[in-house]
PDB file of C-alpha atoms in Angstrom:
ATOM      1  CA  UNK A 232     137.009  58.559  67.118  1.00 68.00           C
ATOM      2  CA  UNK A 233     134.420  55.965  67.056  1.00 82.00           C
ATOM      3  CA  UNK A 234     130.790  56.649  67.075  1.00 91.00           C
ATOM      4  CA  UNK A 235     128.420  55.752  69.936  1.00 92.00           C
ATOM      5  CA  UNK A 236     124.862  55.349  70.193  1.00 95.00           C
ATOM      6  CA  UNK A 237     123.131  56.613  73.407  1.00 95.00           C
ATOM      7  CA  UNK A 238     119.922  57.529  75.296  1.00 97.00           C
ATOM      8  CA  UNK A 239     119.518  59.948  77.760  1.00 96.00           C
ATOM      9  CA  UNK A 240     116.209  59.125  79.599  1.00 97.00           C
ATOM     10  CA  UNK A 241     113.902  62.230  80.703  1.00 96.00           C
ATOM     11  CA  UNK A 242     114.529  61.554  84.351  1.00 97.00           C
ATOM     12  CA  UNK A 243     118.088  61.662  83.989  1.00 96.00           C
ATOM     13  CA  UNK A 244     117.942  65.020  81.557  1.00 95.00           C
ATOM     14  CA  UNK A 245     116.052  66.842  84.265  1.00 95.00           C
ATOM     15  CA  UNK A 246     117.770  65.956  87.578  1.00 97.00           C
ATOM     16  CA  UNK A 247     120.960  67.037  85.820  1.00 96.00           C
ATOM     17  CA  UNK A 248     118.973  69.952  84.609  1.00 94.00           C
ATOM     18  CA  UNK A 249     117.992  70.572  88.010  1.00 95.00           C
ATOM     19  CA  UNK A 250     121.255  70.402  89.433  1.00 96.00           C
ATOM     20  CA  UNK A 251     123.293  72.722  87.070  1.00 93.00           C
ATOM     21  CA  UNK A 252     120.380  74.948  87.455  1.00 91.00           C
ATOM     22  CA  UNK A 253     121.158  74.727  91.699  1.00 94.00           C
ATOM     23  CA  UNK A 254     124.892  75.027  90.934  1.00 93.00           C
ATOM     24  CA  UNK A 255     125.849  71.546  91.491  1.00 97.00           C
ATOM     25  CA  UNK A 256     128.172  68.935  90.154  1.00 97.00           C
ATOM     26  CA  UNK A 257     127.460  66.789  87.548  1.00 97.00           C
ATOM     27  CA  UNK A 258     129.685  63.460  87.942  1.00 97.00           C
ATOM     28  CA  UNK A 259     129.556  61.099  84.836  1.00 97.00           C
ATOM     29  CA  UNK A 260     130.722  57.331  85.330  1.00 96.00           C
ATOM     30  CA  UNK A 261     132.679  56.637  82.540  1.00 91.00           C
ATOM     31  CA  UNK A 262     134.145  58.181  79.274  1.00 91.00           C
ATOM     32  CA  UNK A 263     130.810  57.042  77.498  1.00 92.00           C
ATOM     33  CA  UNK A 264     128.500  59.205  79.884  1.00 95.00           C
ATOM     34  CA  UNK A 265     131.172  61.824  79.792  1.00 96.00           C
ATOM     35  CA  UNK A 266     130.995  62.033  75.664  1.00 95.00           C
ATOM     36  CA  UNK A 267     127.092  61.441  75.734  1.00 96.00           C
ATOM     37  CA  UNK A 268     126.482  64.184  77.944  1.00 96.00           C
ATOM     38  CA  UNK A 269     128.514  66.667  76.137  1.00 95.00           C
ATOM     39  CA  UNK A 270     127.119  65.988  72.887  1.00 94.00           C
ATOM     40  CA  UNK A 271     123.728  66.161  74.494  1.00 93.00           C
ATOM     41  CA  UNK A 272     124.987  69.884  75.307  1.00 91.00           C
ATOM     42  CA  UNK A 273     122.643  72.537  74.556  1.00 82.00           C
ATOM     43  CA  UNK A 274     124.428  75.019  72.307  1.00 70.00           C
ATOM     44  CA  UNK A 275     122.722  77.993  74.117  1.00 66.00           C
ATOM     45  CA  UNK A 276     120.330  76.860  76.762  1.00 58.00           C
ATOM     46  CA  UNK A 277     118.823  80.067  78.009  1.00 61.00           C
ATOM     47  CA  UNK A 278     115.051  81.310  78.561  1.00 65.00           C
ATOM     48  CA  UNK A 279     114.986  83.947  76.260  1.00 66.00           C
ATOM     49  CA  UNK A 280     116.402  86.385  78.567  1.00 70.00           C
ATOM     50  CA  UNK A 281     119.653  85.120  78.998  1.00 68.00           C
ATOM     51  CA  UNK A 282     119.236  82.867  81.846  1.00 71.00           C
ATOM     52  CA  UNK A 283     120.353  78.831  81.621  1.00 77.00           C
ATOM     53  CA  UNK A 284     117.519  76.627  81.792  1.00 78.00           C
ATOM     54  CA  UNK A 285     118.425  73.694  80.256  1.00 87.00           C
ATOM     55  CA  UNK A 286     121.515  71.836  79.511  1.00 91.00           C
ATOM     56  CA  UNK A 287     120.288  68.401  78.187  1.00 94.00           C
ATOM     57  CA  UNK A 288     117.323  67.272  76.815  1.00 89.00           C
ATOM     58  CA  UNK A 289     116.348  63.915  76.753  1.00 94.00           C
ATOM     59  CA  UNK A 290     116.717  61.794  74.206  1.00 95.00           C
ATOM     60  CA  UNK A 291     118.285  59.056  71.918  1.00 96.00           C
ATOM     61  CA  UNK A 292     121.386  60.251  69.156  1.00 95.00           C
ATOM     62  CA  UNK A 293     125.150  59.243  68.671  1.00 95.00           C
ATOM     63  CA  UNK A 294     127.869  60.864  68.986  1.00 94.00           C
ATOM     64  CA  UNK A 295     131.486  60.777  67.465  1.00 93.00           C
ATOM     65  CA  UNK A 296     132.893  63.889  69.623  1.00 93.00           C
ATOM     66  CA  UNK A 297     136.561  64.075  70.255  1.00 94.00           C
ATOM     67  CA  UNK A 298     137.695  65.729  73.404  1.00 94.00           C
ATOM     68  CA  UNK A 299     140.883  66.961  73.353  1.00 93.00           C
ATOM     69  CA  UNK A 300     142.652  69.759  75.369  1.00 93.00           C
ATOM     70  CA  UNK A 301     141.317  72.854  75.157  1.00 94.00           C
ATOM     71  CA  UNK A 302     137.917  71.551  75.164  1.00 95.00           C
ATOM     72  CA  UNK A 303     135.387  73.679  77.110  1.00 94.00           C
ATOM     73  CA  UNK A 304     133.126  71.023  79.138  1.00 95.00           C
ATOM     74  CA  UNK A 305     129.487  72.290  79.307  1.00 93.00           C
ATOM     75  CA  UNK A 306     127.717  69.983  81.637  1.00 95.00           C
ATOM     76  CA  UNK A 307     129.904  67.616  83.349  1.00 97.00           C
ATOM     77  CA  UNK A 308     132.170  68.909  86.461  1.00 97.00           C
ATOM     78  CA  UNK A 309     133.330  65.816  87.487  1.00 97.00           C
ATOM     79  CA  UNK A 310     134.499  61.756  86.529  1.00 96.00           C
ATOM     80  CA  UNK A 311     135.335  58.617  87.017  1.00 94.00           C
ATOM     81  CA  UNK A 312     137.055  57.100  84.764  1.00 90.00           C
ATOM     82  CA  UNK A 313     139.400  53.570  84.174  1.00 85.00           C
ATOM     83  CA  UNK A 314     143.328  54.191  82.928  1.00 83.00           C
ATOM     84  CA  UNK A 315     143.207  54.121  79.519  1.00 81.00           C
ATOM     85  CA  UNK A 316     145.788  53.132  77.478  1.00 76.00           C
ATOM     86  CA  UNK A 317     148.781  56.040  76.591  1.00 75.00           C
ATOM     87  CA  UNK A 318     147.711  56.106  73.001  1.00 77.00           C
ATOM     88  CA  UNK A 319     143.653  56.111  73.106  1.00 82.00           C
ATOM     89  CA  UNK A 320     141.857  58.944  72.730  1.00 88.00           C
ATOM     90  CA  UNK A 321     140.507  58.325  75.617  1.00 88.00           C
ATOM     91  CA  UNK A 322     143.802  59.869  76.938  1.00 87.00           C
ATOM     92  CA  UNK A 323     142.993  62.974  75.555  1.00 91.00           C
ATOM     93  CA  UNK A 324     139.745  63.446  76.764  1.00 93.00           C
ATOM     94  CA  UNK A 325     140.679  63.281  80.111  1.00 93.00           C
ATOM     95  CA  UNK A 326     143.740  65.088  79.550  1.00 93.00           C
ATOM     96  CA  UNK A 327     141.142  67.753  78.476  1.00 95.00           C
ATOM     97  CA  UNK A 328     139.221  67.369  81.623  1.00 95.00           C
ATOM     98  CA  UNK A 329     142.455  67.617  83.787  1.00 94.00           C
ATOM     99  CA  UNK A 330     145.319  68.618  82.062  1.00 93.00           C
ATOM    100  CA  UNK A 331     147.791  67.012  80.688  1.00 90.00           C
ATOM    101  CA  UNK A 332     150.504  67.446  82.673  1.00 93.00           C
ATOM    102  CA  UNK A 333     148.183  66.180  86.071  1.00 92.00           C
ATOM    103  CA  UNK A 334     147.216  62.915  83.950  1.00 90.00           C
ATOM    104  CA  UNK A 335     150.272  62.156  83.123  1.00 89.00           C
ATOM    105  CA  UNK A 336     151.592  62.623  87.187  1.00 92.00           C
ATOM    106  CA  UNK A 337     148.453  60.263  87.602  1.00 89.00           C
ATOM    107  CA  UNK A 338     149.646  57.540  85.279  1.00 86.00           C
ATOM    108  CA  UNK A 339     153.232  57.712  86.649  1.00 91.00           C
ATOM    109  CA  UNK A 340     151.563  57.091  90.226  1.00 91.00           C
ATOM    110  CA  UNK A 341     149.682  53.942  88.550  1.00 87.00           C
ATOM    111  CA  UNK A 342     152.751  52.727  86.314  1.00 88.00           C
ATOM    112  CA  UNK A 343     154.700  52.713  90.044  1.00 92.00           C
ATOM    113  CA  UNK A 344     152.223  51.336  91.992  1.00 90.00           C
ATOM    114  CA  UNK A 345     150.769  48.474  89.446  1.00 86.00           C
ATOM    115  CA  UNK A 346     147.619  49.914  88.926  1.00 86.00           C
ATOM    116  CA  UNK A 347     145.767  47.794  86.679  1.00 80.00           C
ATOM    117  CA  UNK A 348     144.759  49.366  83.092  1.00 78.00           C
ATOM    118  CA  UNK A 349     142.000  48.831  80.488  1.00 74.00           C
ATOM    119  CA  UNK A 350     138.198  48.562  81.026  1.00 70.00           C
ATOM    120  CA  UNK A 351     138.034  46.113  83.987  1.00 70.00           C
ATOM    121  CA  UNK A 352     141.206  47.929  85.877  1.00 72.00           C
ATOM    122  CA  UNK A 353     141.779  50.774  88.769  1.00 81.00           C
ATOM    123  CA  UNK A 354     140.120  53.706  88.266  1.00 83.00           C
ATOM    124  CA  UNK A 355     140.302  57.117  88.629  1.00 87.00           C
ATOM    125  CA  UNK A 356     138.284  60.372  89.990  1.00 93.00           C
ATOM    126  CA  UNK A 357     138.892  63.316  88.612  1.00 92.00           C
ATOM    127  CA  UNK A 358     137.560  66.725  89.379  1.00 91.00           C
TER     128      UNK A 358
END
């Protein structure tokens, strides 16, 4: 897995702070913001008295995770996301967000239907 460079601003740490902390959905745009904000994961984001604060802080690191299933996702609920290529490992990350056996019912719907693949192709939601 390749390593990427990224910066999480402190705007952008709090409001999803903020809204983890409210019990709502994080969406990340992108297998980049997907892999940045789970590396930015707090390993155990409590007060002291066993309540979740925070789960990013802001920020500028890299990361060279690799998602596969099985993978517990700590801050982001939901994605959108191109179709990747059947042998990336892009594949497996959001076969570890979805399951395999959905992704692979979603790329047999795109195969049919002509979807277009790769970074400037149809994309997909996933939740």
């Amino acid at each position: 897995m390749h390593e990427e460079w990224y910066t999480i601003p402190k705007e952008t740490a709090d409001a999803i702070n903020k809204a983890k902390k409210e019990g709502r959905p994080v969406l990340a745009v992108g297998t980049t913001s997907v892999r940045t904000l789970e590396s930015a994961a707090l390993a155990e984001p409590s007060d002291g008295k066993g309540l979740q604060t925070e789960w990013v802080r802001a920020g500028t690191s890299s990361t060279s995770i690799f998602m596969y299933p099985g993978y517990k996702f700590k801050v982001v609920d939901k994605m959108f996301t191109n179709f990747h290529t059947p042998e990336s490992t892009l594949i497996m990350l959001v076969s570890a967000f979805a399951g395999r056996e959905n992704i692979l019912s979603a790329y047999k719907t795109a195969v049919e239907n002509k979807y277009r693949f790769f970074s400037y192709g149809d994309c997909m939601f996933i939740k």
